[in-house]
């Protein structure tokens, strides 16, 4: 459909800044990929290790230099010529060297000395987790060729931010980061976003605690949309889905706003999108749970990427929030929220599933005493 | 990781500043400075996932110097810096160098210039990076998270890393002036003959031609060039903390720097091809003014094109007897058309480092 449009002005698909270092002008992801591929040799983005001797022979031929010169060139440009320590001494690269002169090292030393003086060598949980994710994802190869991310495929990095909570001013906006390929659909992005409001259980279940966990919001309120560059992409996969964007579109029309259009989430691949990199867009679900979505990076796949298609969408960062623990055992995450509860130390009160049942029901599962119980999903449930 | 961005940038600039002082584009020279500064150590002491974050940061910082608007020599330094950082990083597998689509053309032009000047080490290192898949082919130079900067800090160092602006001199070169004068004269004649036909001779209200257009243009560019030179030498004086301090020596140094570009290329080209990636000794003791080069001719001259166009179009005033089309071949340059100083062949100026 837009093919003819794109060929008339191909340069619009070479991303340019709209605001320098903040966000780009809109461009078509698939055409951007084509622009890159038309400039590169297939060997430039191939996953294969190329032959070094062939590279050198080729270089010598193209530059018209002798074998002798080539050997000299290799020696001059070798990594060895960058070695900053005697050949027979392996330095300890894990510590900042003593008496550094580089400003980066002076600062790093100061920080490390300061940290050591605090004596609390506690490893940040976030750091541990980042290591974990990194180990899982980098350089993974699939078992079969058919599961391989094709060479020259687009890899997008997408940040999905949690709904703004203003209880704490925070520089680090909590978000999750996903890697996806250009051939993923927006519906797949939607399914990869984990938000507690999808798991929110509505209702009081003190009489039937075993029924509650089945009743999660995702099954009830399936409608959702993404909003990119004037287009609402609605999730219409299920019969009970509604086009929840139509209200907004109608409203915009009646208020003389620029007209918006609609498309289906499940029919739209990421490479079909025309978007700005770095620009905040919208994901809305559960009627009013709104997330900012920023595509922070678009590039060609590289041999060091996770190359197993099945592992995408790939979670590479997840903000970990503090979890509310059970008021009795202080160990497990709260699963039940009670009020008017004669057994509870406070009102309302949080219990883990085990403590809740032990305290409020007999061995046969009969309710003891009076209280109201609501299933509770912690914000840190996805940690 | 942002907390150390300033320090990382300062260290990179320090390395490039020292490289710039050598007036060389040889990797051998770069590697010597790298070792002297013990630059490999910049990765030491980062732990766990910090390694990858730090590699990302320093590669992003260094990439900037590989691209315009920096001078050819600084860009070579930037390339060497990227190569060295890429090879010495301690993230495993290695973090890639980001290359944005919009910058690709600059990299290819840079490569072409390096090939033409036979800077084999420059070409080799660039192709080596391509060969070991050191690049991510991206949409943007860095990841973007809609972080609006309060104020963009511009390093004073950056100005020293840039080539002096020379577009006006390049555009308004001697050939353009000749051609322009030619066309202008032709136009004047045409006007005059039209006037003589309508017998509205010497009517000042019809004289729509700007007199002395070409000499005016020329003197404007010369003024610009002189202003630029004056400004440069003032900057040099302010920067007198290092290097020669007397004004005479300063302007000498400025002249020296300018002459290197045009001169070095010529001399270095005489050196045996096979030694091009080795350091070349060039004698800078003579203090010549920048030599005047001729701009390269890539398309038929404006004169040729003008004459062609005029002959094709049939709208010439054929009724005029005494205004036969002036012979375009017959051309005498006006005395004012002498050379504009500082006009050097752009390509050589940019790649002309030793
Ligand atoms: Zn949500
Ligand atoms: Zn408990």
XYZ file of C-alpha atoms and ligand atoms in Angstrom:
739
model
C 0.000 0.000 0.000
C 2.630 2.503 1.017
C 5.221 1.024 -1.308
C 4.916 3.700 -3.950
C 4.982 6.404 -1.305
C 8.210 5.063 0.059
C 10.025 4.865 -3.236
C 9.240 8.454 -4.102
C 11.126 9.710 -1.097
C 13.482 7.003 0.028
C 15.466 9.330 2.230
C 12.691 9.620 4.775
C 13.642 6.107 5.793
C 17.151 7.141 6.706
C 16.433 8.116 10.299
C 17.219 11.725 11.120
C 16.860 13.448 14.443
C 13.763 15.480 15.103
C 15.429 16.671 18.321
C 19.134 15.828 18.517
C 19.875 12.974 20.902
C 16.226 12.866 21.990
C 14.133 11.335 19.219
C 14.110 10.791 15.454
C 11.615 11.803 12.818
C 9.171 9.037 11.891
C 10.461 6.389 9.505
C 9.244 3.034 8.202
C 11.051 0.174 9.965
C 10.910 -2.257 7.035
C 12.199 0.328 4.572
C 14.954 1.293 6.981
C 16.037 -2.345 6.946
C 16.069 -2.333 3.143
C 18.147 0.848 3.111
C 20.791 -0.811 5.266
C 20.796 -4.064 3.325
C 21.180 -2.222 0.022
C 24.332 -0.548 1.332
C 25.982 -3.564 2.921
C 27.532 -6.720 1.537
C 25.840 -9.857 2.884
C 29.133 -10.766 4.572
C 28.930 -7.534 6.591
C 25.917 -8.764 8.562
C 26.413 -12.506 8.221
C 26.650 -14.609 11.400
C 29.469 -16.661 9.870
C 33.065 -16.161 10.909
C 34.907 -15.127 7.773
C 38.341 -16.422 6.876
C 41.112 -14.123 8.078
C 43.690 -15.192 5.484
C 41.207 -14.486 2.722
C 40.583 -11.059 4.227
C 44.282 -10.251 4.235
C 44.839 -11.592 0.724
C 41.901 -9.584 -0.499
C 43.107 -6.439 1.195
C 46.599 -6.794 -0.289
C 45.161 -7.278 -3.758
C 42.770 -4.352 -3.597
C 45.338 -1.964 -2.179
C 48.094 -3.270 -4.416
C 50.549 -3.959 -1.619
C 53.154 -6.703 -1.469
C 53.041 -9.661 0.888
C 55.933 -8.148 2.783
C 54.113 -4.855 3.304
C 50.991 -6.738 4.302
C 52.894 -8.609 6.998
C 54.329 -5.345 8.270
C 50.890 -3.730 8.276
C 49.473 -6.606 10.305
C 52.275 -6.291 12.825
C 51.929 -2.524 13.169
C 48.164 -2.708 13.612
C 48.114 -5.741 15.864
C 46.353 -5.732 19.216
C 49.759 -6.441 20.746
C 50.839 -2.918 19.951
C 48.191 -1.696 22.419
C 49.476 -3.748 25.344
C 50.216 -1.470 28.284
C 52.081 -3.946 30.491
C 55.163 -6.170 30.103
C 54.441 -9.292 28.128
C 55.334 -11.673 30.953
C 53.131 -9.911 33.538
C 49.418 -10.468 33.490
C 47.777 -7.500 35.262
C 44.782 -7.913 37.541
C 42.026 -6.419 35.429
C 39.469 -6.765 38.206
C 40.931 -3.930 40.256
C 41.670 -0.306 39.460
C 45.462 -0.064 39.058
C 47.298 1.929 41.751
C 48.053 5.613 41.091
C 45.933 5.972 37.975
C 46.264 9.058 35.795
C 43.225 8.577 33.568
C 40.382 10.625 35.010
C 37.958 7.742 34.600
C 40.170 5.562 36.773
C 40.765 8.224 39.402
C 37.015 8.530 39.789
C 36.451 4.765 39.765
C 39.057 4.336 42.489
C 37.448 7.008 44.630
C 34.089 5.333 44.306
C 35.434 1.915 45.126
C 37.372 3.190 48.127
C 34.254 4.935 49.330
C 32.178 1.810 48.922
C 34.772 -0.258 50.756
C 34.731 2.208 53.631
C 31.008 1.596 54.048
C 31.972 -2.008 54.782
C 28.620 -3.188 53.586
C 29.526 -5.438 50.735
C 26.040 -6.152 49.677
C 25.501 -6.916 46.104
C 22.635 -5.006 44.675
C 19.778 -7.309 43.739
C 19.276 -5.394 40.527
C 22.868 -6.038 39.574
C 22.542 -9.738 40.251
C 19.417 -9.861 38.202
C 20.995 -7.995 35.306
C 23.824 -10.522 35.284
C 21.274 -13.292 35.229
C 19.391 -11.916 32.247
C 22.608 -11.222 30.403
C 23.878 -14.765 30.823
C 20.600 -16.137 29.571
C 20.354 -14.166 26.388
C 23.664 -13.287 24.832
C 24.827 -15.322 21.891
C 22.202 -18.051 22.198
C 21.961 -20.273 19.129
C 18.863 -22.338 18.309
C 18.936 -26.109 17.913
C 17.495 -26.079 14.426
C 18.194 -23.756 11.529
C 14.498 -22.998 11.102
C 14.463 -21.393 14.545
C 17.306 -19.073 13.607
C 16.655 -15.339 13.450
C 17.423 -14.667 9.748
C 20.533 -12.677 8.843
C 19.678 -9.047 8.169
C 16.596 -9.216 10.427
C 15.598 -6.154 12.415
C 16.035 -6.180 16.188
C 14.061 -3.608 18.173
C 14.631 -2.640 21.780
C 11.390 -1.595 23.425
C 10.932 -0.049 26.849
C 7.513 -0.402 28.447
C 7.109 1.883 31.449
C 4.902 1.196 34.442
C 2.010 3.517 35.056
C 3.193 6.656 36.760
C 3.132 6.411 40.518
C 3.740 9.708 42.158
C 4.460 8.499 45.649
C 8.165 8.828 45.041
C 10.086 11.108 42.769
C 12.440 8.845 40.988
C 14.976 9.453 38.282
C 14.924 5.871 37.182
C 11.548 5.407 35.634
C 10.560 1.805 36.319
C 10.214 -0.152 33.129
C 10.813 -3.429 31.427
C 12.974 -3.779 28.329
C 12.136 -6.251 25.576
C 14.006 -7.245 22.460
C 11.798 -8.154 19.501
C 12.366 -8.833 15.829
C 10.772 -6.930 12.960
C 8.577 -9.917 12.125
C 6.876 -9.922 15.506
C 3.365 -8.543 15.680
C 2.115 -5.921 18.094
C -0.107 -8.597 19.654
C 3.051 -10.481 20.592
C 4.385 -7.325 22.179
C 1.155 -6.968 24.119
C 1.392 -10.534 25.415
C 4.958 -9.926 26.536
C 4.071 -6.915 28.658
C 3.476 -7.990 32.193
C 1.411 -5.673 34.291
C -0.235 -6.496 37.590
C -3.481 -4.967 36.491
C -3.810 -7.908 34.098
C -3.804 -10.153 37.153
C -6.035 -8.068 39.364
C -8.813 -10.171 40.775
C -12.032 -8.447 41.544
C -14.397 -9.533 44.244
C -14.685 -10.933 47.725
C -13.885 -14.648 48.005
C -13.804 -15.494 51.697
C -16.375 -18.254 51.203
C -14.809 -19.763 48.117
C -11.065 -19.128 48.300
C -10.285 -21.918 45.851
C -12.186 -20.276 43.003
C -10.507 -16.917 43.119
C -7.189 -17.396 41.298
C -8.947 -18.412 38.084
C -10.646 -15.055 37.846
C -7.957 -12.839 36.463
C -8.546 -9.646 34.597
C -6.757 -10.589 31.409
C -9.494 -13.133 30.752
C -12.226 -10.610 31.419
C -11.067 -7.445 29.781
C -9.268 -8.448 26.646
C -9.438 -5.140 24.858
C -6.253 -3.139 24.548
C -4.520 -0.827 22.111
C -1.167 0.630 21.166
C -1.028 4.162 19.839
C 1.760 5.010 17.383
C 1.876 8.080 15.102
C -1.848 8.754 14.877
C -2.905 5.106 14.565
C -4.678 3.042 17.210
C -3.700 -0.604 16.956
C -6.485 -2.560 18.652
C -6.305 -6.117 19.908
C -9.180 -7.811 18.060
C -8.090 -11.442 18.451
C -11.020 -12.501 20.589
C -14.725 -12.129 19.992
C -15.184 -10.265 23.255
C -12.597 -7.660 22.238
C -13.928 -4.202 21.639
C -12.453 -1.367 19.725
C -11.804 0.761 22.784
C -10.098 3.400 20.680
C -13.305 4.415 18.890
C -14.414 6.631 21.767
C -11.198 8.584 21.539
C -11.360 8.757 17.754
C -14.941 10.037 17.828
C -14.073 12.574 20.478
C -11.071 13.793 18.486
C -13.264 14.163 15.401
C -15.864 16.217 17.219
C -13.195 18.485 18.672
C -11.436 19.221 15.403
C -8.324 17.274 16.291
C -6.267 15.719 13.521
C -8.012 12.525 12.511
C -6.778 9.234 13.887
C -7.071 5.858 12.255
C -7.382 2.281 13.440
C -5.661 -0.992 12.651
C -5.448 -4.430 14.167
C -2.663 -5.249 16.571
C -2.471 -8.848 15.439
C -2.169 -7.875 11.754
C 0.591 -5.335 12.300
C 4.198 -6.431 12.336
C 6.760 -4.221 13.995
C 8.488 -3.743 10.632
C 5.195 -2.387 9.210
C 5.286 0.499 11.656
C 6.223 4.040 10.840
C 7.561 5.422 14.104
C 9.997 7.735 15.800
C 12.803 6.114 17.735
C 13.091 7.523 21.245
C 9.567 8.953 21.254
C 7.009 8.032 23.928
C 3.923 6.230 22.632
C 1.021 4.634 24.452
C -0.133 1.167 25.464
C -3.526 1.050 27.122
C -5.268 -1.988 28.607
C -7.757 -2.838 31.330
C -9.648 0.228 30.199
C -7.460 2.732 31.986
C -4.075 1.196 32.720
C -1.739 3.292 30.587
C 1.897 2.590 29.864
C 4.407 4.627 27.938
C 6.181 2.668 25.240
C 9.500 3.849 23.798
C 11.333 2.131 20.970
C 14.860 2.931 22.100
C 16.785 1.140 19.365
C 16.291 -0.295 15.883
C 19.159 -2.140 14.192
C 20.162 -5.186 12.195
C 20.656 -8.502 13.987
C 24.252 -9.330 14.934
C 25.958 -12.680 15.453
C 26.257 -11.997 19.188
C 22.501 -11.535 19.556
C 20.282 -14.275 20.865
C 19.598 -16.028 17.567
C 16.907 -18.405 18.775
C 13.591 -17.106 17.465
C 11.692 -18.975 20.156
C 13.247 -16.937 22.936
C 11.763 -13.695 21.616
C 10.240 -11.401 22.827
C 13.289 -11.376 25.010
C 13.194 -9.726 28.400
C 16.514 -7.968 29.059
C 15.563 -5.663 31.873
C 12.888 -5.698 34.505
C 12.454 -3.219 37.274
C 12.160 -4.997 40.574
C 9.837 -3.452 43.091
C 9.735 -4.168 46.769
C 7.176 -6.806 47.536
C 4.676 -6.662 50.370
C 5.258 -9.618 52.648
C 2.781 -11.692 54.641
C 1.983 -10.170 58.054
C 2.379 -13.528 59.788
C 5.430 -15.247 58.381
C 7.152 -12.198 56.824
C 8.591 -14.562 54.244
C 6.165 -14.995 51.430
C 4.567 -12.418 49.193
C 1.064 -11.321 50.201
C -1.685 -13.064 48.245
C -4.767 -12.173 50.316
C -5.992 -8.888 51.592
C -8.491 -9.012 54.450
C -10.704 -6.512 56.200
C -12.953 -6.738 59.272
C -10.749 -9.638 60.221
C -10.762 -10.667 63.903
C -7.599 -12.777 63.424
C -5.605 -9.994 61.834
C -3.064 -7.807 63.625
C -4.145 -4.873 61.466
C -6.983 -3.779 59.249
C -6.545 -4.248 56.365
C -3.989 -7.012 56.482
C -1.917 -9.054 54.024
C -1.410 -12.804 54.193
C 0.417 -15.320 52.097
C -1.753 -18.142 50.839
C -0.493 -20.659 53.410
C -0.858 -18.457 56.494
C -4.207 -17.156 55.246
C -5.689 -20.647 54.999
C -4.179 -21.932 58.224
C -5.564 -19.012 60.144
C -8.984 -18.629 58.543
C -10.164 -22.163 57.705
C -10.263 -25.496 59.451
C -8.751 -28.685 58.080
C -11.877 -29.344 56.057
C -11.721 -25.900 54.532
C -14.608 -24.416 56.477
C -14.510 -20.717 57.101
C -13.767 -19.735 60.683
C -15.145 -16.508 62.082
C -16.080 -13.321 60.246
C -13.877 -11.504 57.742
C -13.793 -10.336 54.154
C -11.038 -11.637 51.878
C -9.857 -10.214 48.549
C -7.238 -11.830 46.380
C -4.209 -9.583 46.198
C -1.631 -9.337 43.438
C 1.578 -7.679 44.481
C 3.247 -5.199 42.164
C 6.400 -7.242 42.505
C 4.634 -10.454 41.534
C 6.588 -10.648 38.303
C 10.012 -10.262 39.840
C 26.910 4.585 34.196
C 26.255 8.182 33.238
C 28.155 9.324 36.271
C 31.510 8.777 34.571
C 30.611 10.053 31.098
C 32.453 13.312 31.653
C 35.631 11.595 32.792
C 35.565 9.135 29.890
C 35.140 11.969 27.421
C 37.977 13.940 28.970
C 40.310 10.937 28.740
C 39.417 10.318 25.089
C 39.949 13.985 24.295
C 43.293 13.979 26.035
C 44.437 11.031 23.938
C 43.235 12.652 20.717
C 44.798 15.954 21.652
C 48.162 14.288 22.008
C 47.611 12.481 18.726
C 46.701 15.751 17.058
C 49.941 17.325 18.242
C 51.958 14.704 16.392
C 50.291 15.818 13.133
C 50.305 12.191 12.112
C 47.689 9.710 10.980
C 49.885 6.657 11.592
C 48.517 3.924 13.821
C 52.006 3.328 15.127
C 52.048 6.831 16.583
C 48.567 6.435 18.003
C 49.484 3.126 19.646
C 52.547 4.724 21.232
C 50.383 7.397 22.879
C 47.870 4.742 23.915
C 50.632 2.802 25.668
C 52.137 5.905 27.236
C 48.748 6.784 28.711
C 48.145 3.139 29.682
C 44.754 3.498 28.066
C 43.937 -0.225 28.206
C 43.598 0.191 31.941
C 40.473 2.265 31.461
C 38.555 -1.035 31.557
C 40.202 -2.300 34.743
C 38.167 -2.541 37.883
C 34.727 -2.725 36.296
C 32.819 -5.671 37.673
C 30.158 -7.997 36.307
C 27.459 -6.268 34.322
C 29.269 -2.942 34.707
C 31.691 -4.209 32.081
C 29.098 -4.228 29.329
C 27.612 -0.911 30.389
C 31.040 0.691 30.474
C 31.961 -0.685 27.047
C 28.710 0.708 25.689
C 29.397 4.115 27.192
C 32.989 4.491 26.071
C 32.308 3.217 22.542
C 29.457 5.722 22.213
C 31.704 8.522 23.454
C 34.518 7.583 21.071
C 32.256 7.122 18.007
C 31.605 10.843 17.898
C 35.216 11.589 16.971
C 35.097 9.237 14.000
C 32.475 11.388 12.270
C 32.200 14.904 10.853
C 32.514 17.762 11.688
C 35.926 16.745 12.958
C 39.013 17.070 10.805
C 40.359 14.101 8.896
C 43.190 13.622 11.354
C 40.907 13.604 14.395
C 38.568 11.211 12.615
C 41.497 8.878 12.005
C 42.294 9.181 15.703
C 38.642 8.455 16.466
C 38.758 5.344 14.286
C 41.935 4.117 15.992
C 40.375 4.834 19.357
C 37.286 2.787 18.484
C 39.434 -0.066 17.205
C 41.623 -0.072 20.295
C 38.715 0.173 22.728
C 36.846 -2.537 20.870
C 39.842 -4.869 21.039
C 40.721 -4.121 24.666
C 37.256 -4.160 26.238
C 36.551 -6.809 28.871
C 32.899 -7.481 28.123
C 32.415 -10.923 26.674
C 31.169 -11.334 24.038
C 32.241 -7.879 23.022
C 29.966 -4.888 22.873
C 29.604 -3.498 19.337
C 30.339 -0.095 17.876
C 27.101 1.603 16.813
C 26.967 2.977 13.296
C 23.844 4.886 12.280
C 22.491 4.662 8.750
C 22.763 8.421 8.223
C 26.494 8.267 9.043
C 27.255 5.440 6.620
C 27.934 7.768 3.716
C 30.457 9.705 5.814
C 32.270 6.512 6.706
C 32.403 5.447 3.051
C 33.704 8.858 1.965
C 36.282 8.729 4.721
C 37.378 5.296 3.546
C 37.619 6.488 -0.039
C 39.715 9.482 0.977
C 42.007 7.229 2.997
C 42.403 4.848 0.052
C 43.159 7.677 -2.329
C 45.781 9.075 0.009
C 47.094 5.537 0.473
C 46.842 5.607 4.235
C 46.920 1.825 4.379
C 46.792 1.557 8.142
C 43.618 3.654 8.232
C 41.944 1.516 5.585
C 43.203 -1.709 7.133
C 41.866 -0.881 10.582
C 38.480 0.190 9.258
C 38.150 -2.969 7.180
C 39.422 -5.065 10.065
C 36.553 -3.738 12.177
C 34.082 -4.622 9.427
C 35.686 -8.032 9.087
C 35.331 -8.909 12.773
C 31.715 -7.674 12.811
C 32.504 -4.896 15.240
C 29.564 -2.781 14.128
C 25.892 -2.698 14.932
C 24.083 -1.220 11.937
C 21.599 1.033 13.665
C 19.005 3.754 13.203
C 20.573 6.143 15.712
C 24.074 6.727 17.093
C 22.925 5.833 20.602
C 19.890 4.355 22.322
C 17.213 6.969 22.877
C 14.943 7.125 25.911
C 13.468 10.592 25.444
C 15.904 12.102 27.890
C 15.810 15.790 27.308
C 19.142 17.306 28.160
C 18.997 20.440 30.225
C 21.991 21.931 28.553
C 24.293 20.543 25.970
C 27.831 20.936 27.152
C 30.194 21.758 24.365
C 33.742 20.927 24.957
C 36.106 23.777 24.049
C 38.394 21.038 22.824
C 35.988 20.209 20.024
C 36.624 23.420 18.169
C 40.315 22.625 17.986
C 39.459 19.231 16.539
C 37.579 20.759 13.621
C 38.740 21.928 10.269
C 38.514 25.647 9.713
C 35.401 26.360 7.687
C 36.360 26.709 4.055
C 33.121 26.346 2.147
C 32.952 29.985 1.029
C 36.477 29.767 -0.363
C 35.705 26.453 -1.993
C 32.511 27.660 -3.562
C 33.756 31.050 -4.682
C 36.883 29.817 -6.380
C 38.746 31.408 -9.243
C 36.945 29.426 -11.918
C 33.583 30.332 -10.584
C 34.585 33.974 -10.556
C 35.824 33.768 -14.150
C 32.663 32.133 -15.303
C 30.498 34.435 -13.332
C 32.261 37.450 -14.759
C 31.793 36.036 -18.212
C 28.108 35.461 -17.762
C 27.737 38.826 -16.136
C 29.422 40.615 -19.031
C 27.325 38.706 -21.456
C 24.221 39.699 -19.588
C 25.308 43.313 -19.484
C 25.881 43.320 -23.225
C 22.537 41.732 -23.830
C 20.849 44.356 -21.697
C 22.688 47.147 -23.411
C 21.661 45.917 -26.835
C 18.033 45.615 -25.776
C 18.157 49.153 -24.515
C 19.698 50.444 -27.715
C 16.837 48.872 -29.646
C 14.177 50.543 -27.562
C 16.237 53.711 -27.790
C 15.847 54.241 -24.095
C 19.509 54.855 -23.893
C 21.164 55.519 -20.569
C 17.873 55.522 -18.773
C 18.973 54.985 -15.167
C 15.642 53.425 -14.225
C 16.331 50.487 -16.501
C 19.802 49.736 -15.289
C 18.945 46.754 -13.190
C 22.365 45.237 -13.287
C 24.442 45.245 -10.208
C 27.755 46.813 -11.099
C 30.984 45.216 -9.943
C 29.244 42.069 -8.834
C 32.243 39.829 -9.223
C 34.881 42.036 -7.583
C 32.476 42.601 -4.710
C 31.929 38.911 -4.221
C 35.612 38.297 -4.328
C 36.477 40.970 -1.791
C 33.766 39.688 0.546
C 35.269 36.229 0.554
C 38.741 37.679 1.049
C 37.432 39.700 3.991
C 35.916 36.557 5.445
C 39.162 34.684 5.056
C 41.174 37.457 6.693
C 38.717 37.683 9.563
C 38.988 33.945 10.032
C 42.756 34.138 10.105
C 42.702 36.976 12.607
C 40.272 35.094 14.805
C 42.406 31.987 14.683
C 45.518 33.792 15.749
C 43.643 35.402 18.642
C 42.496 31.962 19.731
C 46.058 30.775 19.527
C 47.180 33.556 21.823
C 44.564 32.711 24.386
C 45.739 29.156 24.252
C 49.244 30.219 25.134
C 49.544 28.003 28.175
C 51.420 25.564 26.070
C 53.545 26.079 23.013
C 55.161 29.295 21.840
C 53.945 32.453 23.483
C 55.118 35.365 21.394
C 52.629 36.580 18.858
C 55.037 36.129 16.050
C 55.505 32.518 16.885
C 51.797 32.031 17.286
C 50.961 33.247 13.861
C 53.879 31.253 12.616
C 52.342 28.171 14.145
C 48.946 28.964 12.653
C 50.516 29.368 9.259
C 52.434 26.186 9.824
C 49.308 24.225 10.651
C 47.602 25.559 7.578
C 50.505 24.726 5.343
C 50.761 21.186 6.624
C 47.488 20.282 5.051
C 48.446 21.374 1.599
C 52.094 20.501 1.841
C 52.164 17.269 3.678
C 50.138 15.499 1.111
C 52.469 16.433 -1.676
C 55.550 15.345 0.175
C 54.148 12.235 1.691
C 52.932 11.064 -1.670
C 56.505 10.814 -2.836
C 57.310 8.295 -0.154
C 57.401 4.728 -1.280
C 53.955 3.227 -1.365
C 54.965 0.306 0.765
C 55.963 2.616 3.591
C 52.765 4.611 3.671
C 51.581 3.117 6.912
C 54.904 3.882 8.547
C 55.694 7.238 10.014
C 56.808 9.733 7.441
C 59.214 12.481 8.338
C 58.258 15.757 6.805
C 60.241 18.929 7.162
C 58.000 21.653 8.515
C 60.711 24.200 9.084
C 59.852 26.307 6.101
C 56.931 28.582 6.669
C 55.183 28.926 3.379
C 51.826 30.449 2.944
C 49.106 27.999 2.018
C 49.492 27.159 -1.610
C 46.756 27.868 -3.989
C 45.218 24.817 -5.479
C 42.774 24.460 -8.277
C 39.463 22.987 -7.458
C 38.744 19.705 -9.089
C 36.553 19.766 -12.121
C 33.837 17.218 -11.963
C 31.367 18.516 -14.482
C 31.540 20.683 -17.606
C 32.256 24.262 -16.740
C 29.438 26.665 -16.190
C 30.639 28.485 -19.293
C 30.145 25.421 -21.425
C 26.821 24.692 -19.883
C 25.650 28.265 -20.244
C 26.614 28.440 -23.863
C 24.966 25.132 -24.578
C 21.753 26.137 -22.919
C 21.650 29.491 -24.631
C 22.143 28.007 -28.048
C 19.470 25.442 -27.571
C 16.817 27.846 -26.418
C 15.181 29.576 -29.349
C 14.139 32.659 -27.478
C 17.091 34.751 -28.442
C 16.418 38.214 -29.760
C 17.061 37.191 -33.383
C 15.819 40.511 -34.746
C 18.738 42.370 -33.292
C 21.418 42.989 -35.849
C 24.119 44.533 -33.803
C 23.750 42.220 -30.854
C 25.026 39.058 -32.318
C 25.646 36.673 -29.546
C 28.952 37.588 -27.918
C 31.588 35.007 -28.468
C 31.795 33.015 -25.315
C 35.167 31.637 -26.272
C 36.600 35.093 -26.285
C 37.193 35.953 -22.714
C 39.582 38.306 -20.979
C 39.723 38.003 -17.248
C 39.263 41.243 -15.385
C 42.294 42.348 -13.414
C 40.388 42.052 -10.153
C 40.206 38.348 -10.612
C 43.314 37.336 -8.814
C 43.478 34.435 -6.505
C 41.637 34.209 -3.269
C 44.100 33.275 -0.567
C 43.667 30.060 1.356
C 41.999 28.365 -1.507
C 43.237 24.832 -1.326
C 41.957 21.740 -2.914
C 39.503 20.407 -0.443
C 40.267 16.755 -0.793
C 43.939 17.268 -0.274
C 43.376 19.616 2.576
C 41.347 17.035 4.405
C 43.431 13.999 3.801
C 46.721 15.728 3.598
C 48.064 14.751 6.961
C 51.207 12.768 7.067
Zn -0.980 -2.030 32.925
Zn 2.739 -16.178 55.586
